[in-house]
Every structure is written in C-alpha cells, then in structure tokens.
Short mmCIF file of C-alpha atoms in Angstrom, two decimals:
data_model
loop_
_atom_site.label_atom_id
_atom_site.label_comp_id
_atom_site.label_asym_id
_atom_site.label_seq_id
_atom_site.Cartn_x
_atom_site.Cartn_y
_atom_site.Cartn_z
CA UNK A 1 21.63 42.51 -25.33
CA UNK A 2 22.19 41.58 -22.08
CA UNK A 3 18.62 40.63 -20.16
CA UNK A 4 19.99 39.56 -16.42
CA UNK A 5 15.98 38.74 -15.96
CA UNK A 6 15.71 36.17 -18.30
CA UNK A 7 18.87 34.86 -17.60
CA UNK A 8 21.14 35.72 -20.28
CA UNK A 9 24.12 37.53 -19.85
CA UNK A 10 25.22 37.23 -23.53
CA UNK A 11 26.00 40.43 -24.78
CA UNK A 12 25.02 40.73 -28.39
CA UNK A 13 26.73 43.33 -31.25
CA UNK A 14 24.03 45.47 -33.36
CA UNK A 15 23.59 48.14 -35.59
CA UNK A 16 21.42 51.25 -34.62
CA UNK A 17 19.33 51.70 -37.71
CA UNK A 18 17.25 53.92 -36.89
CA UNK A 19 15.08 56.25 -34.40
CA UNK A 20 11.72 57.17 -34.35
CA UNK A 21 8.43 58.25 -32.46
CA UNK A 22 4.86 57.68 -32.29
CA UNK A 23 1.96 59.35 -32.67
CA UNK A 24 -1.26 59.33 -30.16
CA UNK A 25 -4.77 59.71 -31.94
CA UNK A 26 -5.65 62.62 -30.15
CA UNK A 27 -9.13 62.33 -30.63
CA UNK A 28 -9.13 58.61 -29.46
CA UNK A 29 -7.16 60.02 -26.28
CA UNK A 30 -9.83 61.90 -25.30
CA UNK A 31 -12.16 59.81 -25.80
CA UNK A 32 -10.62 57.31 -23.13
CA UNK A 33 -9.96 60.15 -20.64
CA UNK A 34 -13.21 61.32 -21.13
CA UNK A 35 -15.00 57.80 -19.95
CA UNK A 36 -12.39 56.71 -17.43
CA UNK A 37 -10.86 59.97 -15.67
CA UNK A 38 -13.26 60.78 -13.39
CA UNK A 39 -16.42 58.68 -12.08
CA UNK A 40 -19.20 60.67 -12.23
CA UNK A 41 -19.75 64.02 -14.45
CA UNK A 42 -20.87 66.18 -12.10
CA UNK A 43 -16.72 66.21 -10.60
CA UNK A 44 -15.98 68.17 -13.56
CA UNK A 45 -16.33 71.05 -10.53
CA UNK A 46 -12.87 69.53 -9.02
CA UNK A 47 -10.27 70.16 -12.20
CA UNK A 48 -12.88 73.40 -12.59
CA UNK A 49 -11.88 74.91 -8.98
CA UNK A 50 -8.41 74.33 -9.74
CA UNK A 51 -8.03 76.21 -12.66
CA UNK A 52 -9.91 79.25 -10.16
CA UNK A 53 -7.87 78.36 -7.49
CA UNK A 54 -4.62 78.54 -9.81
CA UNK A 55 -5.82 81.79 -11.38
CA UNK A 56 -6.04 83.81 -8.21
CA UNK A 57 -9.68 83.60 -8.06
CA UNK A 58 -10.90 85.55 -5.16
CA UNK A 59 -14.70 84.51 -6.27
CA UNK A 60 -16.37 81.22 -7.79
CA UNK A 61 -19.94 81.27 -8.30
CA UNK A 62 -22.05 78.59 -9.27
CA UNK A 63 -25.70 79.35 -10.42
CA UNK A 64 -28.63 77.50 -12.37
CA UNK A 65 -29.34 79.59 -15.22
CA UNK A 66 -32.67 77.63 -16.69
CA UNK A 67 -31.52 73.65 -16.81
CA UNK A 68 -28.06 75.02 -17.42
CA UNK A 69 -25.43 75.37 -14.89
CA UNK A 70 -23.12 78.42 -15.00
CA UNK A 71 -19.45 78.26 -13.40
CA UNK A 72 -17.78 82.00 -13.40
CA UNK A 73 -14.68 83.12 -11.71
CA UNK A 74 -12.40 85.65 -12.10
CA UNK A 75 -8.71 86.39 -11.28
CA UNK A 76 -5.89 85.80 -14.07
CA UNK A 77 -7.58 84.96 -17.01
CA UNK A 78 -7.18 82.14 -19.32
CA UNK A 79 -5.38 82.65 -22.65
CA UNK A 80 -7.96 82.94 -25.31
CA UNK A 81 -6.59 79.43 -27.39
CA UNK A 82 -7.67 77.57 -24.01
CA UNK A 83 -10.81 78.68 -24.46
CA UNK A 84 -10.49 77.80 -28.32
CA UNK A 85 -9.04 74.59 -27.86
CA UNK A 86 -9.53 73.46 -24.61
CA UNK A 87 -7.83 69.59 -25.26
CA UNK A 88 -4.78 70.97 -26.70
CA UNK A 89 -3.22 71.12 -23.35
CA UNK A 90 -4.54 67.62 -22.16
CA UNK A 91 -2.93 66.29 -25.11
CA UNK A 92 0.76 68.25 -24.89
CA UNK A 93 2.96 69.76 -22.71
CA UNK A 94 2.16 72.92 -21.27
CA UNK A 95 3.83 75.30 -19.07
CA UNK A 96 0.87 76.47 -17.31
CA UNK A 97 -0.88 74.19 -14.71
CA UNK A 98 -4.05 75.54 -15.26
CA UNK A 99 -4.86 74.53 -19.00
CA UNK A 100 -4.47 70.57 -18.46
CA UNK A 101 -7.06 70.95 -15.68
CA UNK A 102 -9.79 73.39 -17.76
CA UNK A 103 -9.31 70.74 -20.60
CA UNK A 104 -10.37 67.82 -18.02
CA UNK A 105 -13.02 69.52 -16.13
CA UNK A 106 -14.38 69.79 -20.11
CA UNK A 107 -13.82 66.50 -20.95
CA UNK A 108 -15.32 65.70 -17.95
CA UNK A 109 -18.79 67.44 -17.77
CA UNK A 110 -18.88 65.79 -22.07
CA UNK A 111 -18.78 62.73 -20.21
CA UNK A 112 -22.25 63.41 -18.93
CA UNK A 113 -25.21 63.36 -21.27
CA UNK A 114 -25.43 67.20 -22.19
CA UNK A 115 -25.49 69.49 -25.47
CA UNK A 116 -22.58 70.82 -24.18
CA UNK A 117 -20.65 73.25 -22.71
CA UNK A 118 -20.19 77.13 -23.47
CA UNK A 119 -16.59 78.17 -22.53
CA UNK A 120 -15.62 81.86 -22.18
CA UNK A 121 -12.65 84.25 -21.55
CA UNK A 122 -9.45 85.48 -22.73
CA UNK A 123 -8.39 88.67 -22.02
CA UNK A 124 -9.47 92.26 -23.08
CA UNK A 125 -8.53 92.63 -27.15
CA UNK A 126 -8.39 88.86 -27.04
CA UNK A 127 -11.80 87.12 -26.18
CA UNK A 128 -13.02 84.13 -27.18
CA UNK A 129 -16.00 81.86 -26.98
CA UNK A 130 -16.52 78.44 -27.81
CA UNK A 131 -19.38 75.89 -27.92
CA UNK A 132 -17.84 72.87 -27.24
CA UNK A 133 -20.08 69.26 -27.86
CA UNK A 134 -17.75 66.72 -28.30
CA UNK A 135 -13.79 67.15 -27.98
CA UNK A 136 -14.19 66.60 -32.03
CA UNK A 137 -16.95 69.34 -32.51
CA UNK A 138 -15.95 72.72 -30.72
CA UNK A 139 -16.89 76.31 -32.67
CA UNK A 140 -15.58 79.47 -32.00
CA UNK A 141 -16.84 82.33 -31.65
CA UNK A 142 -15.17 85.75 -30.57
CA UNK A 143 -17.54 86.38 -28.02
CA UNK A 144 -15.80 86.17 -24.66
CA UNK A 145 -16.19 87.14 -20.79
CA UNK A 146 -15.36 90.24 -20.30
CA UNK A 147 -12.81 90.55 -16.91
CA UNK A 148 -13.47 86.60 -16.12
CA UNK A 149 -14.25 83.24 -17.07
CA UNK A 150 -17.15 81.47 -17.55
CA UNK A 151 -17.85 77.63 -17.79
CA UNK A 152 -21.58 76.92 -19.02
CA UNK A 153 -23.26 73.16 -18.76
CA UNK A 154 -25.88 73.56 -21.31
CA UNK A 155 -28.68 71.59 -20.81
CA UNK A 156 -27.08 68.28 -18.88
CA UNK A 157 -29.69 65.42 -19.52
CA UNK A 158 -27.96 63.42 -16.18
CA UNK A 159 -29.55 64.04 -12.92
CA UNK A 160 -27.17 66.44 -11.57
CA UNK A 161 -27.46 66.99 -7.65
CA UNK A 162 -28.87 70.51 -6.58
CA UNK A 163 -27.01 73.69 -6.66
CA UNK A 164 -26.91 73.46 -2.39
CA UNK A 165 -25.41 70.18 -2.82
CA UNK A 166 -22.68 70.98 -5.96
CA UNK A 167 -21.84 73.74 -3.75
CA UNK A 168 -21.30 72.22 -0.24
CA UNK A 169 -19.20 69.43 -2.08
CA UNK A 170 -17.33 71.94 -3.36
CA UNK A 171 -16.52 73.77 -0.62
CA UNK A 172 -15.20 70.05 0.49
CA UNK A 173 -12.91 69.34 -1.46
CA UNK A 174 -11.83 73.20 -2.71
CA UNK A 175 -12.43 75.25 1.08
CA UNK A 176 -10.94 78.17 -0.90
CA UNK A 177 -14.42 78.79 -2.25
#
C-alpha cells in the first residue's frame, strides 16, 4: 500500500481475506465513562435537564426527600426499556436524543458514593421502575411514575451542595427551569 507519509509510494498487490468487527465490553465502557465523563457527581443534574428539556418538560422539581434527592419532571415520557436499561443507549445507537443523556446523568450520579438511584416512568400500560446500583446491578420492577418521570439519588454518601445551591446552578446552565 501506498503510505505517502512514510515515504513510500510503492504500491503493493494483496488479497482481501477477510472482514470483521469488534466488540466493546460494555460493562468495562461504562465503567470508564462513569469515572471520566463528568468531574464531579453532583453534574449528573446537566445530562438530567436535558432529557426534561428534550421531553417538553414544562416543570423540573428538585426536592430532598430524607438524605435522598428526588428529580421529577414531566412532559413526553421516557419509553419504559430506558427506564429498564438505562446504559443500553450509552452503549448503541439510538434515534432519540434523550436516552444517551438519561443513561449519563445515571452513570454519572453512580459515580458518586451512593446506594443508588431509583429510576421511574414509562407510559400508562407500560411503567417501569428500576433500582439501579451499579451499571452491572439494575432490578426491575413494574412500578413506574404515573404521568412523569422520576430520578431518585438514594442515600448519596458525597457531600452534595444544598438543594438552594443544586438549584441556582441549575437554573445556570439549564434557564429553562
């Protein structure tokens, strides 16, 4: 093959033998974007107001619930498999903007010491619920939120910044809200 630069212009004959493809780990892909996408846990509110923002979202509220911090919204709700699987679209293609964004704000409140996160929504005859603590260990349940979603930080063990402060950022960076 011709390589003008290394310097050779000698073109050599060859026989295709073959195609192929690779495979990604999945779960070790996750694992990197969860350490290295975003710099600090508490962001996971960013990729989070997108997916509102792209859903038609007239309302997102943020509230402390206990030590937990609850993220609801409502406008076009998310299919219930995004709420199942919440990497899948991280990890393939996708057609709708908003999943690869609700996978990342996921991955990125993991990335923060937490038990985990509660995800619900779907929409009516097709709810769904999942407890996700690790992007290896998510259960399902069919329990979903009922004309929204809902994003639940259970118990993060990271000094988060106070609700005033999550929500004036916020407003920052997504004035929508």
């Amino acid at each position: 093959l011709a390589n003008p630069a290394a310097g050779t212009t000698e073109v050599l004959d060859g026989e295709r033998t073959g195609g192929g493809a690779f495979v990604v780990d999945r779960a070790r892909a996750l694992d990197k974007l969860m350490k290295f996408m975003l710099p600090s846990p508490e962001l996971f509110l960013l990729p989070l107001a997108r997916v509102a923002a792209a859903s038609g979202a007239r309302t997102l509220s943020l509230r402390r619930d206990g030590v937990d911090l609850v993220v609801e919204f409502d406008g076009e709700p998310l299919p219930a498999a995004a709420v199942r699987d919440p990497f899948e679209a991280v990890t393939a293609e996708t057609p709708d903007p908003r999943l690869r964004a609700w996978g990342l704000a996921v991955l990125t409140a993991l990335r923060g010491t937490s038990r985990g996160v509660r995800l619900a929504g779907g929409r009516p005859g097709d709810l769904a619920g999942a407890w996700v603590r690790s992007p290896e260990k998510v259960d399902i349940s069919q329990k979903g939120a009922e004309g929204g979603t809902s994003f639940r930080l259970v118990g993060p063990l990271w000094r988060m910044p106070s609700l005033a402060k999550l929500k004036a950022g916020l407003a920052l960076r997504a004035p929508g809200f």
